């Protein structure tokens, strides 16, 4: 069973890597072993979802070769390259209006956004940058606004009692992040959300693998030996 799981995982990785995709690309693939056959379902979409290709593929489990790569080559012949789409996800007008109201009535001026939380561990390591509170005490260039999920709202208000904390719909949150001078986030869903909507996001890495989960759009910072960057190091980077 373990061998079958590893084989399927390798096929899925081969497919995504050959399409030059990452965790933010509109690519889906599922491989499974059934009755000594490897059965694969694969899907690639344009960023707006208007164009897509999907197919199924089957081969003997004992066969060698690279079915993930072979399937990716077939997709590439359809001229639907995931690397060709450089547009960001659009935000509906109602959410834009709500976001503008929040910026005008609550934020009132230039601001940056922090997204200080991340769910789950990566190989036993916490993905959250450990210096958020210290950073917020030392950063003075513009107002800091925290954008968090509903489940993290109470925690954030407790951690940052003097900060404006926002928890809203995905689209409204995305608009607030997009209009910020910059967004600082852990390697998290919030980082990828900001990236996909075109925000000026900087991912703070130190526990996860940058080459696999870096933001699709934006940049990232990491300290020496791939540890988390220090507060002084980040402040220096932001001022350069």
JSON list of C-alpha atoms in Angstrom, two decimals:
[
{"chain": "A", "resi": 1, "resn": "UNK", "atom": "CA", "xyz": [0.00, 0.00, 0.00]},
{"chain": "A", "resi": 2, "resn": "UNK", "atom": "CA", "xyz": [2.80, 2.43, 0.90]},
{"chain": "A", "resi": 3, "resn": "UNK", "atom": "CA", "xyz": [4.48, 1.79, -2.47]},
{"chain": "A", "resi": 4, "resn": "UNK", "atom": "CA", "xyz": [1.22, 2.53, -4.29]},
{"chain": "A", "resi": 5, "resn": "UNK", "atom": "CA", "xyz": [0.70, 5.77, -2.36]},
{"chain": "A", "resi": 6, "resn": "UNK", "atom": "CA", "xyz": [4.25, 6.92, -3.13]},
{"chain": "A", "resi": 7, "resn": "UNK", "atom": "CA", "xyz": [3.85, 6.04, -6.81]},
{"chain": "A", "resi": 8, "resn": "UNK", "atom": "CA", "xyz": [0.63, 8.06, -7.05]},
{"chain": "A", "resi": 9, "resn": "UNK", "atom": "CA", "xyz": [2.16, 11.01, -5.23]},
{"chain": "A", "resi": 10, "resn": "UNK", "atom": "CA", "xyz": [5.16, 10.98, -7.59]},
{"chain": "A", "resi": 11, "resn": "UNK", "atom": "CA", "xyz": [2.85, 10.99, -10.62]},
{"chain": "A", "resi": 12, "resn": "UNK", "atom": "CA", "xyz": [0.92, 13.96, -9.27]},
{"chain": "A", "resi": 13, "resn": "UNK", "atom": "CA", "xyz": [4.13, 15.90, -8.57]},
{"chain": "A", "resi": 14, "resn": "UNK", "atom": "CA", "xyz": [5.53, 15.10, -12.04]},
{"chain": "A", "resi": 15, "resn": "UNK", "atom": "CA", "xyz": [2.37, 16.43, -13.66]},
{"chain": "A", "resi": 16, "resn": "UNK", "atom": "CA", "xyz": [2.40, 19.74, -11.76]},
{"chain": "A", "resi": 17, "resn": "UNK", "atom": "CA", "xyz": [6.17, 20.25, -12.09]},
{"chain": "A", "resi": 18, "resn": "UNK", "atom": "CA", "xyz": [6.19, 19.63, -15.84]},
{"chain": "A", "resi": 19, "resn": "UNK", "atom": "CA", "xyz": [3.46, 22.26, -16.24]},
{"chain": "A", "resi": 20, "resn": "UNK", "atom": "CA", "xyz": [5.65, 24.61, -14.14]},
{"chain": "A", "resi": 21, "resn": "UNK", "atom": "CA", "xyz": [2.81, 24.93, -11.68]},
{"chain": "A", "resi": 22, "resn": "UNK", "atom": "CA", "xyz": [2.78, 25.47, -7.93]},
{"chain": "A", "resi": 23, "resn": "UNK", "atom": "CA", "xyz": [0.22, 25.34, -5.13]},
{"chain": "A", "resi": 24, "resn": "UNK", "atom": "CA", "xyz": [-1.48, 28.47, -6.47]},
{"chain": "A", "resi": 25, "resn": "UNK", "atom": "CA", "xyz": [-1.84, 27.28, -10.08]},
{"chain": "A", "resi": 26, "resn": "UNK", "atom": "CA", "xyz": [-5.27, 26.20, -11.36]},
{"chain": "A", "resi": 27, "resn": "UNK", "atom": "CA", "xyz": [-4.15, 22.58, -11.71]},
{"chain": "A", "resi": 28, "resn": "UNK", "atom": "CA", "xyz": [-5.76, 19.48, -10.29]},
{"chain": "A", "resi": 29, "resn": "UNK", "atom": "CA", "xyz": [-4.68, 15.86, -10.46]},
{"chain": "A", "resi": 30, "resn": "UNK", "atom": "CA", "xyz": [-5.64, 12.73, -8.57]},
{"chain": "A", "resi": 31, "resn": "UNK", "atom": "CA", "xyz": [-3.95, 9.35, -9.06]},
{"chain": "A", "resi": 32, "resn": "UNK", "atom": "CA", "xyz": [-5.01, 6.07, -7.47]},
{"chain": "A", "resi": 33, "resn": "UNK", "atom": "CA", "xyz": [-4.26, 2.38, -7.83]},
{"chain": "A", "resi": 34, "resn": "UNK", "atom": "CA", "xyz": [-7.21, 0.12, -8.43]},
{"chain": "A", "resi": 35, "resn": "UNK", "atom": "CA", "xyz": [-7.19, -3.48, -9.71]},
{"chain": "A", "resi": 36, "resn": "UNK", "atom": "CA", "xyz": [-3.50, -3.23, -10.61]},
{"chain": "A", "resi": 37, "resn": "UNK", "atom": "CA", "xyz": [-4.19, -0.14, -12.71]},
{"chain": "A", "resi": 38, "resn": "UNK", "atom": "CA", "xyz": [-3.11, 3.45, -12.09]},
{"chain": "A", "resi": 39, "resn": "UNK", "atom": "CA", "xyz": [-6.10, 5.66, -12.77]},
{"chain": "A", "resi": 40, "resn": "UNK", "atom": "CA", "xyz": [-5.53, 9.39, -13.11]},
{"chain": "A", "resi": 41, "resn": "UNK", "atom": "CA", "xyz": [-7.92, 12.32, -13.32]},
{"chain": "A", "resi": 42, "resn": "UNK", "atom": "CA", "xyz": [-6.37, 15.65, -14.32]},
{"chain": "A", "resi": 43, "resn": "UNK", "atom": "CA", "xyz": [-7.61, 19.20, -14.83]},
{"chain": "A", "resi": 44, "resn": "UNK", "atom": "CA", "xyz": [-6.04, 22.50, -15.89]},
{"chain": "A", "resi": 45, "resn": "UNK", "atom": "CA", "xyz": [-7.90, 25.80, -16.07]},
{"chain": "A", "resi": 46, "resn": "UNK", "atom": "CA", "xyz": [-7.25, 29.37, -17.09]},
{"chain": "A", "resi": 47, "resn": "UNK", "atom": "CA", "xyz": [-7.08, 31.73, -14.11]},
{"chain": "A", "resi": 48, "resn": "UNK", "atom": "CA", "xyz": [-10.57, 33.09, -14.72]},
{"chain": "A", "resi": 49, "resn": "UNK", "atom": "CA", "xyz": [-12.00, 29.58, -15.11]},
{"chain": "A", "resi": 50, "resn": "UNK", "atom": "CA", "xyz": [-13.43, 30.27, -18.56]},
{"chain": "A", "resi": 51, "resn": "UNK", "atom": "CA", "xyz": [-11.13, 27.81, -20.34]},
{"chain": "A", "resi": 52, "resn": "UNK", "atom": "CA", "xyz": [-10.24, 24.38, -19.06]},
{"chain": "A", "resi": 53, "resn": "UNK", "atom": "CA", "xyz": [-9.02, 20.95, -20.06]},
{"chain": "A", "resi": 54, "resn": "UNK", "atom": "CA", "xyz": [-9.79, 17.76, -18.18]},
{"chain": "A", "resi": 55, "resn": "UNK", "atom": "CA", "xyz": [-9.09, 14.16, -18.91]},
{"chain": "A", "resi": 56, "resn": "UNK", "atom": "CA", "xyz": [-8.67, 10.70, -17.45]},
{"chain": "A", "resi": 57, "resn": "UNK", "atom": "CA", "xyz": [-5.73, 8.41, -18.00]},
{"chain": "A", "resi": 58, "resn": "UNK", "atom": "CA", "xyz": [-5.09, 4.76, -17.17]},
{"chain": "A", "resi": 59, "resn": "UNK", "atom": "CA", "xyz": [-1.98, 2.58, -17.24]},
{"chain": "A", "resi": 60, "resn": "UNK", "atom": "CA", "xyz": [-0.76, -0.66, -15.70]},
{"chain": "A", "resi": 61, "resn": "UNK", "atom": "CA", "xyz": [0.57, -0.15, -12.18]},
{"chain": "A", "resi": 62, "resn": "UNK", "atom": "CA", "xyz": [3.63, -2.22, -12.99]},
{"chain": "A", "resi": 63, "resn": "UNK", "atom": "CA", "xyz": [4.65, -0.15, -16.01]},
{"chain": "A", "resi": 64, "resn": "UNK", "atom": "CA", "xyz": [7.65, 2.10, -15.75]},
{"chain": "A", "resi": 65, "resn": "UNK", "atom": "CA", "xyz": [7.91, 5.51, -17.32]},
{"chain": "A", "resi": 66, "resn": "UNK", "atom": "CA", "xyz": [6.54, 8.86, -16.19]},
{"chain": "A", "resi": 67, "resn": "UNK", "atom": "CA", "xyz": [2.78, 8.96, -16.72]},
{"chain": "A", "resi": 68, "resn": "UNK", "atom": "CA", "xyz": [2.55, 12.30, -14.91]},
{"chain": "A", "resi": 69, "resn": "UNK", "atom": "CA", "xyz": [5.01, 13.90, -17.32]},
{"chain": "A", "resi": 70, "resn": "UNK", "atom": "CA", "xyz": [3.42, 12.19, -20.34]},
{"chain": "A", "resi": 71, "resn": "UNK", "atom": "CA", "xyz": [0.01, 13.50, -19.36]},
{"chain": "A", "resi": 72, "resn": "UNK", "atom": "CA", "xyz": [1.40, 17.00, -18.83]},
{"chain": "A", "resi": 73, "resn": "UNK", "atom": "CA", "xyz": [2.91, 16.95, -22.33]},
{"chain": "A", "resi": 74, "resn": "UNK", "atom": "CA", "xyz": [-0.51, 16.12, -23.75]},
{"chain": "A", "resi": 75, "resn": "UNK", "atom": "CA", "xyz": [-2.00, 19.10, -21.89]},
{"chain": "A", "resi": 76, "resn": "UNK", "atom": "CA", "xyz": [0.70, 21.43, -23.20]},
{"chain": "A", "resi": 77, "resn": "UNK", "atom": "CA", "xyz": [-0.22, 20.52, -26.78]},
{"chain": "A", "resi": 78, "resn": "UNK", "atom": "CA", "xyz": [-3.64, 22.05, -26.10]},
{"chain": "A", "resi": 79, "resn": "UNK", "atom": "CA", "xyz": [-2.04, 25.51, -25.73]},
{"chain": "A", "resi": 80, "resn": "UNK", "atom": "CA", "xyz": [-3.47, 26.07, -22.29]},
{"chain": "A", "resi": 81, "resn": "UNK", "atom": "CA", "xyz": [-0.29, 26.88, -20.37]},
{"chain": "A", "resi": 82, "resn": "UNK", "atom": "CA", "xyz": [-0.78, 27.70, -16.72]},
{"chain": "A", "resi": 83, "resn": "UNK", "atom": "CA", "xyz": [2.22, 30.04, -16.94]},
{"chain": "A", "resi": 84, "resn": "UNK", "atom": "CA", "xyz": [0.50, 32.10, -19.62]},
{"chain": "A", "resi": 85, "resn": "UNK", "atom": "CA", "xyz": [-2.10, 33.60, -17.30]},
{"chain": "A", "resi": 86, "resn": "UNK", "atom": "CA", "xyz": [-0.87, 36.80, -15.69]},
{"chain": "A", "resi": 87, "resn": "UNK", "atom": "CA", "xyz": [-4.18, 38.37, -14.65]},
{"chain": "A", "resi": 88, "resn": "UNK", "atom": "CA", "xyz": [-5.29, 38.51, -11.06]},
{"chain": "A", "resi": 89, "resn": "UNK", "atom": "CA", "xyz": [-8.60, 37.29, -9.71]},
{"chain": "A", "resi": 90, "resn": "UNK", "atom": "CA", "xyz": [-11.17, 40.08, -10.13]},
{"chain": "A", "resi": 91, "resn": "UNK", "atom": "CA", "xyz": [-13.13, 41.40, -7.14]},
{"chain": "A", "resi": 92, "resn": "UNK", "atom": "CA", "xyz": [-16.86, 42.01, -7.50]},
{"chain": "A", "resi": 93, "resn": "UNK", "atom": "CA", "xyz": [-18.08, 45.60, -7.28]},
{"chain": "A", "resi": 94, "resn": "UNK", "atom": "CA", "xyz": [-20.09, 45.08, -4.10]},
{"chain": "A", "resi": 95, "resn": "UNK", "atom": "CA", "xyz": [-16.98, 43.84, -2.28]},
{"chain": "A", "resi": 96, "resn": "UNK", "atom": "CA", "xyz": [-14.94, 46.70, -3.72]},
{"chain": "A", "resi": 97, "resn": "UNK", "atom": "CA", "xyz": [-17.47, 49.19, -2.36]},
{"chain": "A", "resi": 98, "resn": "UNK", "atom": "CA", "xyz": [-17.42, 47.56, 1.08]},
{"chain": "A", "resi": 99, "resn": "UNK", "atom": "CA", "xyz": [-13.63, 47.52, 1.06]},
{"chain": "A", "resi": 100, "resn": "UNK", "atom": "CA", "xyz": [-13.45, 51.17, 0.08]},
{"chain": "A", "resi": 101, "resn": "UNK", "atom": "CA", "xyz": [-15.81, 52.05, 2.93]},
{"chain": "A", "resi": 102, "resn": "UNK", "atom": "CA", "xyz": [-13.60, 50.21, 5.43]},
{"chain": "A", "resi": 103, "resn": "UNK", "atom": "CA", "xyz": [-10.50, 51.99, 4.15]},
{"chain": "A", "resi": 104, "resn": "UNK", "atom": "CA", "xyz": [-12.16, 55.41, 4.23]},
{"chain": "A", "resi": 105, "resn": "UNK", "atom": "CA", "xyz": [-13.99, 55.09, 7.53]},
{"chain": "A", "resi": 106, "resn": "UNK", "atom": "CA", "xyz": [-11.83, 52.78, 9.61]},
{"chain": "A", "resi": 107, "resn": "UNK", "atom": "CA", "xyz": [-8.29, 52.79, 8.28]},
{"chain": "A", "resi": 108, "resn": "UNK", "atom": "CA", "xyz": [-8.11, 56.45, 7.20]},
{"chain": "A", "resi": 109, "resn": "UNK", "atom": "CA", "xyz": [-4.74, 56.78, 5.49]},
{"chain": "A", "resi": 110, "resn": "UNK", "atom": "CA", "xyz": [-1.72, 54.83, 4.30]},
{"chain": "A", "resi": 111, "resn": "UNK", "atom": "CA", "xyz": [-1.43, 51.36, 5.79]},
{"chain": "A", "resi": 112, "resn": "UNK", "atom": "CA", "xyz": [0.18, 47.97, 5.65]},
{"chain": "A", "resi": 113, "resn": "UNK", "atom": "CA", "xyz": [-1.54, 44.67, 6.38]},
{"chain": "A", "resi": 114, "resn": "UNK", "atom": "CA", "xyz": [-0.25, 41.86, 8.55]},
{"chain": "A", "resi": 115, "resn": "UNK", "atom": "CA", "xyz": [-1.65, 38.32, 8.51]},
{"chain": "A", "resi": 116, "resn": "UNK", "atom": "CA", "xyz": [0.03, 36.90, 11.62]},
{"chain": "A", "resi": 117, "resn": "UNK", "atom": "CA", "xyz": [-1.49, 33.43, 11.80]},
{"chain": "A", "resi": 118, "resn": "UNK", "atom": "CA", "xyz": [-1.08, 30.12, 10.00]},
{"chain": "A", "resi": 119, "resn": "UNK", "atom": "CA", "xyz": [-2.84, 26.83, 10.57]},
{"chain": "A", "resi": 120, "resn": "UNK", "atom": "CA", "xyz": [-1.13, 23.46, 10.85]},
{"chain": "A", "resi": 121, "resn": "UNK", "atom": "CA", "xyz": [2.52, 22.62, 11.39]},
{"chain": "A", "resi": 122, "resn": "UNK", "atom": "CA", "xyz": [5.08, 21.83, 8.70]},
{"chain": "A", "resi": 123, "resn": "UNK", "atom": "CA", "xyz": [7.10, 18.78, 9.70]},
{"chain": "A", "resi": 124, "resn": "UNK", "atom": "CA", "xyz": [6.48, 19.65, 13.32]},
{"chain": "A", "resi": 125, "resn": "UNK", "atom": "CA", "xyz": [7.46, 23.30, 12.92]},
{"chain": "A", "resi": 126, "resn": "UNK", "atom": "CA", "xyz": [5.22, 26.30, 13.49]},
{"chain": "A", "resi": 127, "resn": "UNK", "atom": "CA", "xyz": [4.80, 28.32, 10.28]},
{"chain": "A", "resi": 128, "resn": "UNK", "atom": "CA", "xyz": [4.03, 31.55, 12.14]},
{"chain": "A", "resi": 129, "resn": "UNK", "atom": "CA", "xyz": [6.76, 34.19, 12.17]},
{"chain": "A", "resi": 130, "resn": "UNK", "atom": "CA", "xyz": [7.61, 34.45, 15.90]},
{"chain": "A", "resi": 131, "resn": "UNK", "atom": "CA", "xyz": [8.32, 38.18, 15.95]},
{"chain": "A", "resi": 132, "resn": "UNK", "atom": "CA", "xyz": [5.02, 39.82, 15.01]},
{"chain": "A", "resi": 133, "resn": "UNK", "atom": "CA", "xyz": [4.47, 41.67, 18.28]},
{"chain": "A", "resi": 134, "resn": "UNK", "atom": "CA", "xyz": [8.03, 43.01, 18.35]},
{"chain": "A", "resi": 135, "resn": "UNK", "atom": "CA", "xyz": [7.78, 44.08, 14.72]},
{"chain": "A", "resi": 136, "resn": "UNK", "atom": "CA", "xyz": [4.53, 45.96, 15.26]},
{"chain": "A", "resi": 137, "resn": "UNK", "atom": "CA", "xyz": [6.05, 47.81, 18.22]},
{"chain": "A", "resi": 138, "resn": "UNK", "atom": "CA", "xyz": [9.02, 48.96, 16.12]},
{"chain": "A", "resi": 139, "resn": "UNK", "atom": "CA", "xyz": [7.44, 49.64, 12.72]},
{"chain": "A", "resi": 140, "resn": "UNK", "atom": "CA", "xyz": [6.38, 53.28, 12.37]},
{"chain": "A", "resi": 141, "resn": "UNK", "atom": "CA", "xyz": [6.26, 54.05, 8.66]},
{"chain": "A", "resi": 142, "resn": "UNK", "atom": "CA", "xyz": [2.47, 53.73, 8.36]},
{"chain": "A", "resi": 143, "resn": "UNK", "atom": "CA", "xyz": [-0.56, 52.29, 10.10]},
{"chain": "A", "resi": 144, "resn": "UNK", "atom": "CA", "xyz": [-0.70, 48.53, 10.63]},
{"chain": "A", "resi": 145, "resn": "UNK", "atom": "CA", "xyz": [-3.95, 46.66, 10.04]},
{"chain": "A", "resi": 146, "resn": "UNK", "atom": "CA", "xyz": [-4.41, 42.97, 10.81]},
{"chain": "A", "resi": 147, "resn": "UNK", "atom": "CA", "xyz": [-6.55, 40.91, 8.43]},
{"chain": "A", "resi": 148, "resn": "UNK", "atom": "CA", "xyz": [-7.51, 37.53, 9.87]},
{"chain": "A", "resi": 149, "resn": "UNK", "atom": "CA", "xyz": [-10.11, 34.82, 9.62]},
{"chain": "A", "resi": 150, "resn": "UNK", "atom": "CA", "xyz": [-13.19, 34.81, 11.81]},
{"chain": "A", "resi": 151, "resn": "UNK", "atom": "CA", "xyz": [-11.74, 31.99, 13.91]},
{"chain": "A", "resi": 152, "resn": "UNK", "atom": "CA", "xyz": [-8.60, 34.05, 14.63]},
{"chain": "A", "resi": 153, "resn": "UNK", "atom": "CA", "xyz": [-10.36, 37.36, 15.34]},
{"chain": "A", "resi": 154, "resn": "UNK", "atom": "CA", "xyz": [-10.55, 37.04, 19.13]},
{"chain": "A", "resi": 155, "resn": "UNK", "atom": "CA", "xyz": [-6.96, 35.81, 19.34]},
{"chain": "A", "resi": 156, "resn": "UNK", "atom": "CA", "xyz": [-5.73, 38.72, 17.23]},
{"chain": "A", "resi": 157, "resn": "UNK", "atom": "CA", "xyz": [-7.62, 41.31, 19.28]},
{"chain": "A", "resi": 158, "resn": "UNK", "atom": "CA", "xyz": [-5.98, 39.85, 22.38]},
{"chain": "A", "resi": 159, "resn": "UNK", "atom": "CA", "xyz": [-2.50, 39.72, 20.83]},
{"chain": "A", "resi": 160, "resn": "UNK", "atom": "CA", "xyz": [-2.73, 43.21, 19.32]},
{"chain": "A", "resi": 161, "resn": "UNK", "atom": "CA", "xyz": [-5.16, 45.17, 21.54]},
{"chain": "A", "resi": 162, "resn": "UNK", "atom": "CA", "xyz": [-4.32, 48.57, 20.04]},
{"chain": "A", "resi": 163, "resn": "UNK", "atom": "CA", "xyz": [-4.48, 47.50, 16.40]},
{"chain": "A", "resi": 164, "resn": "UNK", "atom": "CA", "xyz": [-7.37, 47.62, 13.96]},
{"chain": "A", "resi": 165, "resn": "UNK", "atom": "CA", "xyz": [-8.30, 43.99, 13.33]},
{"chain": "A", "resi": 166, "resn": "UNK", "atom": "CA", "xyz": [-10.47, 43.12, 10.34]},
{"chain": "A", "resi": 167, "resn": "UNK", "atom": "CA", "xyz": [-12.29, 39.90, 9.59]},
{"chain": "A", "resi": 168, "resn": "UNK", "atom": "CA", "xyz": [-14.56, 39.96, 6.57]},
{"chain": "A", "resi": 169, "resn": "UNK", "atom": "CA", "xyz": [-15.49, 38.00, 3.48]},
{"chain": "A", "resi": 170, "resn": "UNK", "atom": "CA", "xyz": [-12.71, 36.65, 1.29]},
{"chain": "A", "resi": 171, "resn": "UNK", "atom": "CA", "xyz": [-13.33, 39.25, -1.43]},
{"chain": "A", "resi": 172, "resn": "UNK", "atom": "CA", "xyz": [-13.49, 42.24, 0.94]},
{"chain": "A", "resi": 173, "resn": "UNK", "atom": "CA", "xyz": [-10.36, 41.07, 2.75]},
{"chain": "A", "resi": 174, "resn": "UNK", "atom": "CA", "xyz": [-8.63, 40.64, -0.60]},
{"chain": "A", "resi": 175, "resn": "UNK", "atom": "CA", "xyz": [-9.53, 44.21, -1.60]},
{"chain": "A", "resi": 176, "resn": "UNK", "atom": "CA", "xyz": [-8.19, 45.63, 1.66]},
{"chain": "A", "resi": 177, "resn": "UNK", "atom": "CA", "xyz": [-4.95, 43.69, 1.13]},
{"chain": "A", "resi": 178, "resn": "UNK", "atom": "CA", "xyz": [-4.69, 44.71, -2.50]},
{"chain": "A", "resi": 179, "resn": "UNK", "atom": "CA", "xyz": [-4.94, 48.40, -1.64]},
{"chain": "A", "resi": 180, "resn": "UNK", "atom": "CA", "xyz": [-2.34, 48.23, 1.14]},
{"chain": "A", "resi": 181, "resn": "UNK", "atom": "CA", "xyz": [1.20, 49.48, 0.68]},
{"chain": "A", "resi": 182, "resn": "UNK", "atom": "CA", "xyz": [2.30, 45.96, 1.43]},
{"chain": "A", "resi": 183, "resn": "UNK", "atom": "CA", "xyz": [1.06, 42.77, 3.03]},
{"chain": "A", "resi": 184, "resn": "UNK", "atom": "CA", "xyz": [3.23, 40.76, 5.41]},
{"chain": "A", "resi": 185, "resn": "UNK", "atom": "CA", "xyz": [2.15, 37.17, 5.95]},
{"chain": "A", "resi": 186, "resn": "UNK", "atom": "CA", "xyz": [3.36, 33.78, 7.03]},
{"chain": "A", "resi": 187, "resn": "UNK", "atom": "CA", "xyz": [3.44, 30.95, 4.52]},
{"chain": "A", "resi": 188, "resn": "UNK", "atom": "CA", "xyz": [-0.31, 30.55, 4.79]},
{"chain": "A", "resi": 189, "resn": "UNK", "atom": "CA", "xyz": [-3.62, 30.73, 3.00]},
{"chain": "A", "resi": 190, "resn": "UNK", "atom": "CA", "xyz": [-3.68, 34.47, 3.64]},
{"chain": "A", "resi": 191, "resn": "UNK", "atom": "CA", "xyz": [-0.36, 34.90, 1.82]},
{"chain": "A", "resi": 192, "resn": "UNK", "atom": "CA", "xyz": [-1.63, 33.02, -1.21]},
{"chain": "A", "resi": 193, "resn": "UNK", "atom": "CA", "xyz": [-4.93, 34.90, -1.13]},
{"chain": "A", "resi": 194, "resn": "UNK", "atom": "CA", "xyz": [-3.12, 38.23, -1.22]},
{"chain": "A", "resi": 195, "resn": "UNK", "atom": "CA", "xyz": [-0.88, 36.98, -4.00]},
{"chain": "A", "resi": 196, "resn": "UNK", "atom": "CA", "xyz": [-3.69, 35.74, -6.21]},
{"chain": "A", "resi": 197, "resn": "UNK", "atom": "CA", "xyz": [-5.57, 39.04, -5.94]},
{"chain": "A", "resi": 198, "resn": "UNK", "atom": "CA", "xyz": [-2.48, 41.08, -6.82]},
{"chain": "A", "resi": 199, "resn": "UNK", "atom": "CA", "xyz": [-1.47, 42.53, -3.45]},
{"chain": "A", "resi": 200, "resn": "UNK", "atom": "CA", "xyz": [2.12, 43.59, -2.79]},
{"chain": "A", "resi": 201, "resn": "UNK", "atom": "CA", "xyz": [2.70, 40.60, -0.54]},
{"chain": "A", "resi": 202, "resn": "UNK", "atom": "CA", "xyz": [5.86, 39.50, 1.23]},
{"chain": "A", "resi": 203, "resn": "UNK", "atom": "CA", "xyz": [5.85, 35.97, 2.61]},
{"chain": "A", "resi": 204, "resn": "UNK", "atom": "CA", "xyz": [7.91, 35.37, 5.75]},
{"chain": "A", "resi": 205, "resn": "UNK", "atom": "CA", "xyz": [9.48, 31.92, 5.51]},
{"chain": "A", "resi": 206, "resn": "UNK", "atom": "CA", "xyz": [11.45, 29.91, 8.03]},
{"chain": "A", "resi": 207, "resn": "UNK", "atom": "CA", "xyz": [9.70, 26.58, 8.46]},
{"chain": "A", "resi": 208, "resn": "UNK", "atom": "CA", "xyz": [8.44, 25.60, 5.02]},
{"chain": "A", "resi": 209, "resn": "UNK", "atom": "CA", "xyz": [10.01, 24.98, 1.62]},
{"chain": "A", "resi": 210, "resn": "UNK", "atom": "CA", "xyz": [10.21, 28.21, -0.36]},
{"chain": "A", "resi": 211, "resn": "UNK", "atom": "CA", "xyz": [10.58, 26.55, -3.75]},
{"chain": "A", "resi": 212, "resn": "UNK", "atom": "CA", "xyz": [7.30, 24.70, -3.23]},
{"chain": "A", "resi": 213, "resn": "UNK", "atom": "CA", "xyz": [5.06, 27.25, -1.49]},
{"chain": "A", "resi": 214, "resn": "UNK", "atom": "CA", "xyz": [6.42, 30.70, -2.34]},
{"chain": "A", "resi": 215, "resn": "UNK", "atom": "CA", "xyz": [3.80, 33.29, -3.34]},
{"chain": "A", "resi": 216, "resn": "UNK", "atom": "CA", "xyz": [2.69, 33.11, -6.96]},
{"chain": "A", "resi": 217, "resn": "UNK", "atom": "CA", "xyz": [2.92, 36.90, -7.15]},
{"chain": "A", "resi": 218, "resn": "UNK", "atom": "CA", "xyz": [4.97, 38.98, -4.73]},
{"chain": "A", "resi": 219, "resn": "UNK", "atom": "CA", "xyz": [8.15, 38.17, -2.85]},
{"chain": "A", "resi": 220, "resn": "UNK", "atom": "CA", "xyz": [9.42, 36.48, 0.27]},
{"chain": "A", "resi": 221, "resn": "UNK", "atom": "CA", "xyz": [11.99, 36.98, 3.03]},
{"chain": "A", "resi": 222, "resn": "UNK", "atom": "CA", "xyz": [13.98, 34.40, 4.93]},
{"chain": "A", "resi": 223, "resn": "UNK", "atom": "CA", "xyz": [16.83, 34.67, 7.41]},
{"chain": "A", "resi": 224, "resn": "UNK", "atom": "CA", "xyz": [20.22, 33.00, 7.57]},
{"chain": "A", "resi": 225, "resn": "UNK", "atom": "CA", "xyz": [20.27, 29.21, 7.19]},
{"chain": "A", "resi": 226, "resn": "UNK", "atom": "CA", "xyz": [16.65, 29.33, 6.02]},
{"chain": "A", "resi": 227, "resn": "UNK", "atom": "CA", "xyz": [15.47, 30.35, 9.48]},
{"chain": "A", "resi": 228, "resn": "UNK", "atom": "CA", "xyz": [12.95, 33.14, 10.07]},
{"chain": "A", "resi": 229, "resn": "UNK", "atom": "CA", "xyz": [14.22, 36.63, 9.33]},
{"chain": "A", "resi": 230, "resn": "UNK", "atom": "CA", "xyz": [14.77, 38.82, 12.39]},
{"chain": "A", "resi": 231, "resn": "UNK", "atom": "CA", "xyz": [12.80, 41.99, 13.11]},
{"chain": "A", "resi": 232, "resn": "UNK", "atom": "CA", "xyz": [15.86, 44.16, 12.49]},
{"chain": "A", "resi": 233, "resn": "UNK", "atom": "CA", "xyz": [16.53, 42.27, 9.27]},
{"chain": "A", "resi": 234, "resn": "UNK", "atom": "CA", "xyz": [13.00, 42.75, 8.01]},
{"chain": "A", "resi": 235, "resn": "UNK", "atom": "CA", "xyz": [12.93, 46.44, 8.94]},
{"chain": "A", "resi": 236, "resn": "UNK", "atom": "CA", "xyz": [16.19, 46.95, 7.08]},
{"chain": "A", "resi": 237, "resn": "UNK", "atom": "CA", "xyz": [14.79, 45.15, 4.03]},
{"chain": "A", "resi": 238, "resn": "UNK", "atom": "CA", "xyz": [11.64, 47.28, 4.05]},
{"chain": "A", "resi": 239, "resn": "UNK", "atom": "CA", "xyz": [13.65, 50.50, 4.27]},
{"chain": "A", "resi": 240, "resn": "UNK", "atom": "CA", "xyz": [16.07, 49.60, 1.47]}
]
